[in-house]
Amino acid sequence: MFSVEEIITLNGTLEYRKDLVTGLSCRINAERIKRRIDQAPTLVFSSDGCPFCPGQVETVTPVFPEGTRIVHGESVTFPNLFPFARWHTVTVITREHVVERFTPGQIEDALHGQIDSLLLREGYGSINWNFLPSSGASLAHPHLQGLVDTRPPERVLRVMEGGKHFRQKHGVSYWTHFCEEEKETERYLFGDNIVWIAHAVPVGEKEVLGVLPCATLEEFGDLVPEFARGLLTLIDLYQAMGTYAFNMAVFFAPSRRDRDFRTFCSLIARINPNSTSLSDSSFMERLHLEPLILTSPEDLGRFYQREKENLKR
Ligand SMILES: [Zn+2]
């Protein structure tokens, strides 16, 4: 389901990989990790003036048309003041401004806040998370962002169209086949119901795909506890590898009309917050649209197998 081309250079080898279903490609050079540009994180973020801290979040954040915000446990959900989708909501996950270890309950409550807010509109929904400023989060205070649009995001479109061709050619669902195949490889991490896999053609560093047995936001509700535990295990895995910042997106279909659509989660590790504004995105990611990957998906799978007893949630 993907192609690998090994390239021999003057200084070692690298791989060009291409996902044959989505057409997305990347380059992997595991040698580059030896440059050790990612250092221990700077995790001191001032809460001065933070609109998501207790005392502020209940007063300065916007409200839904009924004049209310959605509250689940300690999470608070409201419309985004500066939307970049037709429907764009924010869920502040915790009362704490800086969190080093989330509890499953905190993540579950925040996801339910997102689901409730996104079900207020029809369309292609997604639940997203930029964690820590080096991942693109403009506020350090942990928060999720939900989007609903009438058209699917580019990545979902590629999976849907590639999946349609796959069904025509092979007569089976792309996702079902993908999970069956990947479970037999060293990229398989864990899970039977929600299947977590180190992505063979990562869109970002240490990408993990979670494939869920559902399609819509309504159906996701029942899977939230299992999903939250899986996600926290992966956040622990990243931390065991020395990386704290990440991006996450979970994609949903508007309805069950497309029988092959599967909700999927993409999680990538980002460079740790650092004092020199060093970035992990360069001309390769931003202009060539071909991510440069330092951790091979197979190494990520092997690292998980070695560490899994220490990562139980
Ligand atoms: Zn705060």
PDB file of N, CA and C and ligand atoms in Angstrom, residues 50 52-53 97 141, ligand 1:
ATOM      1  N   CYS A  50      -3.790  34.918  30.937  1.00  0.00           N
ATOM      2  CA  CYS A  50      -4.305  33.787  30.161  1.00  0.00           C
ATOM      3  C   CYS A  50      -5.830  33.760  30.208  1.00  0.00           C
ATOM      4  N   PHE A  52      -7.755  31.442  29.391  1.00  0.00           N
ATOM      5  CA  PHE A  52      -8.286  30.097  29.630  1.00  0.00           C
ATOM      6  C   PHE A  52      -8.139  29.671  31.084  1.00  0.00           C
ATOM      7  N   CYS A  53      -7.506  30.502  31.920  1.00  0.00           N
ATOM      8  CA  CYS A  53      -7.352  30.146  33.327  1.00  0.00           C
ATOM      9  C   CYS A  53      -8.652  30.399  34.094  1.00  0.00           C
ATOM     10  N   HIS A  97      -2.991  25.555  34.239  1.00  0.00           N
ATOM     11  CA  HIS A  97      -2.437  26.244  33.065  1.00  0.00           C
ATOM     12  C   HIS A  97      -1.341  25.406  32.396  1.00  0.00           C
ATOM     13  N   HIS A 141      -2.061  27.159  27.580  1.00  0.00           N
ATOM     14  CA  HIS A 141      -3.091  26.464  28.363  1.00  0.00           C
ATOM     15  C   HIS A 141      -3.746  25.378  27.491  1.00  0.00           C
TER      16      HIS A 141
HETATM   17 ZN    ZN B   1      -4.150  29.510  31.580  1.00  0.00          ZN
END
